[in-house]
PDB file of C-alpha atoms and ligand atoms in Angstrom:
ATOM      1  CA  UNK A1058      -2.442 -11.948  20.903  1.00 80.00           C
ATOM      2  CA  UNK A1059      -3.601 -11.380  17.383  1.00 84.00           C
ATOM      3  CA  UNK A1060      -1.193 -13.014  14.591  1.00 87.00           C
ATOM      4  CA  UNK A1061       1.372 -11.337  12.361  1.00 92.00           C
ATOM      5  CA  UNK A1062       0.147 -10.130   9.374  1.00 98.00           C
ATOM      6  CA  UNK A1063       1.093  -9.175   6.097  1.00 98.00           C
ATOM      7  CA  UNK A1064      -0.261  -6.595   3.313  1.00 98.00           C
ATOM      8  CA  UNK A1065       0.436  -4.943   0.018  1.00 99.00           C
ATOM      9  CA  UNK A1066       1.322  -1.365   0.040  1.00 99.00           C
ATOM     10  CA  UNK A1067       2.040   0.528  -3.315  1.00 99.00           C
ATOM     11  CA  UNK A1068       2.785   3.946  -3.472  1.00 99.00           C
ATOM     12  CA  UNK A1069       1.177   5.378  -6.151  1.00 99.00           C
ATOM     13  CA  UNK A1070       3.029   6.942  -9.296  1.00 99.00           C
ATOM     14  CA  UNK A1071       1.944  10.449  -7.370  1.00 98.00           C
ATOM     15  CA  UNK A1072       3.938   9.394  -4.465  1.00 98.00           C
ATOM     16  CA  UNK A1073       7.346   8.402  -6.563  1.00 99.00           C
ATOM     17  CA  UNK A1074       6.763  11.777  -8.703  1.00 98.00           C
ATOM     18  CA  UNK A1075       6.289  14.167  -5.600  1.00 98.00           C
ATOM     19  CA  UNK A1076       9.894  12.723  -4.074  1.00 98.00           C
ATOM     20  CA  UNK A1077       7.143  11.120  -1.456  1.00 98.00           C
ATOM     21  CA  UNK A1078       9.093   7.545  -1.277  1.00 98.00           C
ATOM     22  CA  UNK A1079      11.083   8.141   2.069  1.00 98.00           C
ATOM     23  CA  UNK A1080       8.181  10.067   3.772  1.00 98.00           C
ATOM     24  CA  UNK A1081       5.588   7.640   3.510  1.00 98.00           C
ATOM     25  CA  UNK A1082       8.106   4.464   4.084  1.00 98.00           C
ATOM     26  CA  UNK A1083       9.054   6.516   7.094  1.00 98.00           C
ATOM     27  CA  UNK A1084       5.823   6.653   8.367  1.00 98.00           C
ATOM     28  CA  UNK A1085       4.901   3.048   8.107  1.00 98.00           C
ATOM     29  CA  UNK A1086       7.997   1.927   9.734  1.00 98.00           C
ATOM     30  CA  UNK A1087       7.660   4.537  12.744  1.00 97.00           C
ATOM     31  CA  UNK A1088       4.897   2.618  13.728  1.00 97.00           C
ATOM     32  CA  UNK A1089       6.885  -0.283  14.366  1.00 98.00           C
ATOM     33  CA  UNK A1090       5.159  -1.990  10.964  1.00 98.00           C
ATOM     34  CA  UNK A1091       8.346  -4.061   9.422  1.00 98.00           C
ATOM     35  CA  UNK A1092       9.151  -3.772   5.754  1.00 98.00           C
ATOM     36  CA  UNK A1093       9.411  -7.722   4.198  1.00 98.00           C
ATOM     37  CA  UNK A1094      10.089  -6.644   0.702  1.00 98.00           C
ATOM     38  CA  UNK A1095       9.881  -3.793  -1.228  1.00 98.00           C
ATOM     39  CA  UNK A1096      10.552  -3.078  -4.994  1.00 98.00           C
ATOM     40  CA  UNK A1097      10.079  -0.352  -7.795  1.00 98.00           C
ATOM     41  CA  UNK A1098       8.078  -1.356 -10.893  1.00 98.00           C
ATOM     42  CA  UNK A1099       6.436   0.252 -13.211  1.00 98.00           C
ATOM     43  CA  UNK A1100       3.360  -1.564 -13.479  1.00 98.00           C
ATOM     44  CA  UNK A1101       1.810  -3.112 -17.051  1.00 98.00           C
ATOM     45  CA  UNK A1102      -1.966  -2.713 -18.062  1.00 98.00           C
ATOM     46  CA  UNK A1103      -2.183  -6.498 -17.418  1.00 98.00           C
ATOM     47  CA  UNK A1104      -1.224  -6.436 -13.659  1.00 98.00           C
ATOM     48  CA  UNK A1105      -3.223  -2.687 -13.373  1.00 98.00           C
ATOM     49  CA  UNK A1106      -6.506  -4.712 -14.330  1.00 98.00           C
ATOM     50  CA  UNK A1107      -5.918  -7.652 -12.243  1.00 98.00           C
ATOM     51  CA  UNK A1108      -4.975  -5.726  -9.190  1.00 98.00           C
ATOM     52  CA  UNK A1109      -8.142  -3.553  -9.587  1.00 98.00           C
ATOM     53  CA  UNK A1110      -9.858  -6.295 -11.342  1.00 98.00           C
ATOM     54  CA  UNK A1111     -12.711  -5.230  -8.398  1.00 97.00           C
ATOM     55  CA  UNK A1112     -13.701  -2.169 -10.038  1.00 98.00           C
ATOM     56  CA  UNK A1113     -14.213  -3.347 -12.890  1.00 98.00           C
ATOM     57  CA  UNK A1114     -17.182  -1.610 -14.719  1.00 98.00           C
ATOM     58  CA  UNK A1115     -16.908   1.361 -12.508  1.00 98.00           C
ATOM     59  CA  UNK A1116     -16.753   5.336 -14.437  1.00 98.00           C
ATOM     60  CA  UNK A1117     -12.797   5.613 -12.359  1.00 98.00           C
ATOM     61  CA  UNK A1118     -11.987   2.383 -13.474  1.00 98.00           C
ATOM     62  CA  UNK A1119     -10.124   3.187 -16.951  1.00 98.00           C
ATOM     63  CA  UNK A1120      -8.698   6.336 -15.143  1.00 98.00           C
ATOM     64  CA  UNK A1121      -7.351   4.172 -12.781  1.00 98.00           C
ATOM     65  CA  UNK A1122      -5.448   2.095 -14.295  1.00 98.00           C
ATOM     66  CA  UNK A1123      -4.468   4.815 -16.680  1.00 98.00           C
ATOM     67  CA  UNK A1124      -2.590   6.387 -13.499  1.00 98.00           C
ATOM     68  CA  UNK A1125      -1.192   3.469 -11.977  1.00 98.00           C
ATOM     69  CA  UNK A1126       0.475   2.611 -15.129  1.00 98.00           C
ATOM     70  CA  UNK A1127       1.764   6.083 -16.179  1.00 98.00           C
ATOM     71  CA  UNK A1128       4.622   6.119 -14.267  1.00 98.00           C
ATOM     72  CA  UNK A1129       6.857   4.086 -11.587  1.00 98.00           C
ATOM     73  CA  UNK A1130       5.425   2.740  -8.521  1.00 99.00           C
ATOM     74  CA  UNK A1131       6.856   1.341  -5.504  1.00 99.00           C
ATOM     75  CA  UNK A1132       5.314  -1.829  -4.222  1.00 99.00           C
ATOM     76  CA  UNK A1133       6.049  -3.556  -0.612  1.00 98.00           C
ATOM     77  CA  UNK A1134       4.687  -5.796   1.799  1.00 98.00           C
ATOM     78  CA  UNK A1135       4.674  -4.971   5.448  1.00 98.00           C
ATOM     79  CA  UNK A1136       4.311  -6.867   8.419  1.00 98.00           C
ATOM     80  CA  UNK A1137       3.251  -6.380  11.929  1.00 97.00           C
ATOM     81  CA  UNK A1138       0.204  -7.612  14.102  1.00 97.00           C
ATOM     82  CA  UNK A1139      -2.863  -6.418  12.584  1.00 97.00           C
ATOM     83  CA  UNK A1140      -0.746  -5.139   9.807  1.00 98.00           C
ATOM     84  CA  UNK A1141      -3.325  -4.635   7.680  1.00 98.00           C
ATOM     85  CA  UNK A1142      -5.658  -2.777   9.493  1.00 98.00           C
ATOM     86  CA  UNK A1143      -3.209  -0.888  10.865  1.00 98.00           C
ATOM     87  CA  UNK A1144      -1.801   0.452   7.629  1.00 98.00           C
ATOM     88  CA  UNK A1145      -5.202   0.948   5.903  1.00 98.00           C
ATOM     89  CA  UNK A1146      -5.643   3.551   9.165  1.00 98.00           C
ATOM     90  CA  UNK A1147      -2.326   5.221   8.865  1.00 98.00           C
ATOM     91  CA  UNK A1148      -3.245   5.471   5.004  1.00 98.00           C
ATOM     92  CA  UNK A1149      -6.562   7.370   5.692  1.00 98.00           C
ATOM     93  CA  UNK A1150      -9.524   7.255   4.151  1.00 98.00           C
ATOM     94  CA  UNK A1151      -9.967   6.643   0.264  1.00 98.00           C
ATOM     95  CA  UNK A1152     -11.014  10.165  -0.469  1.00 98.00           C
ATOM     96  CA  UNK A1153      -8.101  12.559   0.869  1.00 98.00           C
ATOM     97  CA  UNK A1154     -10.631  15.561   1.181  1.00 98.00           C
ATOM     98  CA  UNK A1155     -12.335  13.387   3.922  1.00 98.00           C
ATOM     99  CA  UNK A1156      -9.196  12.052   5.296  1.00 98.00           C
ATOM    100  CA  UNK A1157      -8.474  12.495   8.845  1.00 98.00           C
ATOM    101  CA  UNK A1158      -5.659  15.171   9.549  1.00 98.00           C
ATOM    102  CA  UNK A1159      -2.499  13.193  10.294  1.00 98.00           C
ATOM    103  CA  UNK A1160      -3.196  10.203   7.567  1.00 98.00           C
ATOM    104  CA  UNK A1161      -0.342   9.814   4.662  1.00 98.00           C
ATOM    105  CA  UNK A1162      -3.864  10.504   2.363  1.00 98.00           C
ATOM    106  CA  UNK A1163      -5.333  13.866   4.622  1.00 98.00           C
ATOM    107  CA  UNK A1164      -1.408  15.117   5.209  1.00 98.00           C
ATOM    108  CA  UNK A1165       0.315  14.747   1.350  1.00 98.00           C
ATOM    109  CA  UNK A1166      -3.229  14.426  -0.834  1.00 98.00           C
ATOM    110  CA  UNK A1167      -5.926  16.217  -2.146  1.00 98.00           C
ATOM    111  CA  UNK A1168      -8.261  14.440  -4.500  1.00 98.00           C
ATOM    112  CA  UNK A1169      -9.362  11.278  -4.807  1.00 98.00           C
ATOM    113  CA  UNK A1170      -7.759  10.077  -8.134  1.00 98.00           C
ATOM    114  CA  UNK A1171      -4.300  11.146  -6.785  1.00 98.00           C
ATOM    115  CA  UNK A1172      -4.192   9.432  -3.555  1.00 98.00           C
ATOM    116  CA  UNK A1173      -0.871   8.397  -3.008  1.00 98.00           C
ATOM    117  CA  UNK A1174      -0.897   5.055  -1.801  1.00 98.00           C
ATOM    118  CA  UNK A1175      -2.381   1.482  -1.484  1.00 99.00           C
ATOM    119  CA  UNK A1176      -2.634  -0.562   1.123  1.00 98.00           C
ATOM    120  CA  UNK A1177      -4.680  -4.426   0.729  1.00 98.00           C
ATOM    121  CA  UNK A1178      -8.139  -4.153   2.673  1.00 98.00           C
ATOM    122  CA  UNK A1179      -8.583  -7.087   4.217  1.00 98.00           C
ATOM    123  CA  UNK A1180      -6.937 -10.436   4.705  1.00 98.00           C
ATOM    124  CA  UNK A1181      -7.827 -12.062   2.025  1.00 98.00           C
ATOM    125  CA  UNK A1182      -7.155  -9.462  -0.632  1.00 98.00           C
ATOM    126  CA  UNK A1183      -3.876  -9.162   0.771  1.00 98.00           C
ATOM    127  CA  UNK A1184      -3.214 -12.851   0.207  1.00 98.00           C
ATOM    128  CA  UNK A1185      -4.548 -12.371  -3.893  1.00 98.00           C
ATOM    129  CA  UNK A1186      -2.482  -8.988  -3.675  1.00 98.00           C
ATOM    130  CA  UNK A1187       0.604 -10.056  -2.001  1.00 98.00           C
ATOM    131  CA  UNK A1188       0.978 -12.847  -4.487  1.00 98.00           C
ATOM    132  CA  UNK A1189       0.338 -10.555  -7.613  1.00 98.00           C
ATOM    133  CA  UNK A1190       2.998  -8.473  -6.847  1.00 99.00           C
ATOM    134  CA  UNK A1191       6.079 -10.744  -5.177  1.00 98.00           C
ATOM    135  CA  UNK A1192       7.124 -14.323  -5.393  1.00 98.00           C
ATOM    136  CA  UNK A1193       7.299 -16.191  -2.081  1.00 97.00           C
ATOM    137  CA  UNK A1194      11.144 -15.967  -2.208  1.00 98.00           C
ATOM    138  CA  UNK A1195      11.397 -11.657  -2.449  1.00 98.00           C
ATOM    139  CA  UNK A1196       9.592 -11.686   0.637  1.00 98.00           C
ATOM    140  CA  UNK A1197      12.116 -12.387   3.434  1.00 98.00           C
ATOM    141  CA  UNK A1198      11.167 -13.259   6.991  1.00 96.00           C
ATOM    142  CA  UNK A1199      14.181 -11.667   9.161  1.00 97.00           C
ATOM    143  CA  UNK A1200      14.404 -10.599  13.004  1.00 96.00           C
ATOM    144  CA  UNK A1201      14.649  -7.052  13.197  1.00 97.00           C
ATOM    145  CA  UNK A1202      16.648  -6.101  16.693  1.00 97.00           C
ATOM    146  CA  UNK A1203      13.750  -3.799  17.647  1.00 97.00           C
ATOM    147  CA  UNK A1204      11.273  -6.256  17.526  1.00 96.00           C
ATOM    148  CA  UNK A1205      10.698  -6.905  21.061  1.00 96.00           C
ATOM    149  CA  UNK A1206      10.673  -3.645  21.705  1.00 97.00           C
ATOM    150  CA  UNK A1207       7.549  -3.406  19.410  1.00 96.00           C
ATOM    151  CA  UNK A1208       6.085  -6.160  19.779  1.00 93.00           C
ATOM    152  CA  UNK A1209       5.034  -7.848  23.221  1.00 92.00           C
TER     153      UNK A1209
HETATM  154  P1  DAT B1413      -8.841   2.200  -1.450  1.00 72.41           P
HETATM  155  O1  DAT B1413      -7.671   2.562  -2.341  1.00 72.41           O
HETATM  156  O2  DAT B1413      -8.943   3.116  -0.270  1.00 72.41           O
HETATM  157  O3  DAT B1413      -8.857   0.738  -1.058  1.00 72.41           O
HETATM  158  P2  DAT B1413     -10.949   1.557  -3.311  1.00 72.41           P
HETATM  159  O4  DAT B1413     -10.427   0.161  -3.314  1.00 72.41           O
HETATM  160  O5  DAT B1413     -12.405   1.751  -3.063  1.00 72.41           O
HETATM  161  O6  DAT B1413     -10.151   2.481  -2.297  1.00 72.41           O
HETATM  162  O7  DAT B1413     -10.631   2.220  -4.736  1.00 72.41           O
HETATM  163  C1  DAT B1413      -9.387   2.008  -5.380  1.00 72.41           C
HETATM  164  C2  DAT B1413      -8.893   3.308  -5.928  1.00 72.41           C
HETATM  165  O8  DAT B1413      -9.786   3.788  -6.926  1.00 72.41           O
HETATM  166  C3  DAT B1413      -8.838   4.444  -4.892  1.00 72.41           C
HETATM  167  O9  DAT B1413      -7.612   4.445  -4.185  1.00 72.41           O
HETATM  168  C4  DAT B1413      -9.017   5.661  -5.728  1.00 72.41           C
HETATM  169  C5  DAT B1413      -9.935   5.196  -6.840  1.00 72.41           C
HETATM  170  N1  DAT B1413     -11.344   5.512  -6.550  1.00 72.41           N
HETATM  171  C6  DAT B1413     -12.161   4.852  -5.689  1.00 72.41           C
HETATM  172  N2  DAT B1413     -13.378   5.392  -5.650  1.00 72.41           N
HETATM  173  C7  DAT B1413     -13.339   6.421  -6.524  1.00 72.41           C
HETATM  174  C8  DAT B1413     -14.283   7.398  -6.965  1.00 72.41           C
HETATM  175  N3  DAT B1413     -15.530   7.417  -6.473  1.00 72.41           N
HETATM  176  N4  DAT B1413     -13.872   8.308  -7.867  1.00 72.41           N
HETATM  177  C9  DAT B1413     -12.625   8.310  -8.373  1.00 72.41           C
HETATM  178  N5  DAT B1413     -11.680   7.422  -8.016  1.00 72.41           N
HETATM  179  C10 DAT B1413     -12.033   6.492  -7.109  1.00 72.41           C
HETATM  180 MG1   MG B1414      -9.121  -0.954  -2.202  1.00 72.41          MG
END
């Protein structure tokens, strides 16, 4: 059985602007993925360019961070086996023009640069990501009464 997992999902200043909050929330958790903590910020240039420090260099960079920092953003980690792939799928691909109908990106998005949401790509990004965003002590570990009804 593959382990828990957890990963960083941010929705996007887009998201908090378009009343999207509750939707997309709603979405994760009907999948059974748990929410461990969850927090609005609005996020500094500083954080912006070490949480896309990856891009660096690239012509959407500046724009980037630009629109991550323009407004409030809603940051949480959520937890569930295979968590991150799983969310990265329910998220849809990068480019919401592309996305497949039915992803947060494909159902809410159109373009690119306004993509709603963020969720960690891999395990160890959502180790460096997880960390950036919460101390070990916001992040609670907690049984959640429909748990083994979710999980086997
Ligand atoms: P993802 O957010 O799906 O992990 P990514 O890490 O490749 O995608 O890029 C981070 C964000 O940067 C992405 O959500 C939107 C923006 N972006 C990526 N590629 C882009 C491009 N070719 N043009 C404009 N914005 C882009
Ligand atoms: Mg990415």
């Amino acid at each position: 059985m593959s382990p828990m997992e957890r990963t960083l999902v941010i929705i996007k200043p887009d998201g908090v602007q378009r009343g999207l909050i509750g939707d997309i929330v709603a979405r994760l958790e009907r999948r059974g993925l748990k929410v461990a903590a969850l927090k609005m910020i609005h996020m500094d240039e500083t954080l912006a360019r070490k949480h896309y420090a990856i891009h660096e260099g690239k012509p959407f960079f500046e724009p980037l961070v630009k629109y991550i920092t323009s407004a409030p953003v809603v940051a949480m980690v959520m937890e569930g086996r295979k968590a991150i792939e799983i969310v990265r799928k329910t998220l849809g691909a990068t480019n919401p023009a592309i996305a497949e109908p039915g992803t947060i990106r494909a159902d809410y998005a159109l373009e690119i640069g306004r993509n709603l949401v963020h969720g960690s790509d891999g395990p160890d990004t959502a180790k460096t990501e997880v960390a950036l965003f919460f101390d070990e002590n916001e992040i609670l570990s907690w049984a959640r009464c429909s748990d083994p009804w979710i999980f086997e």
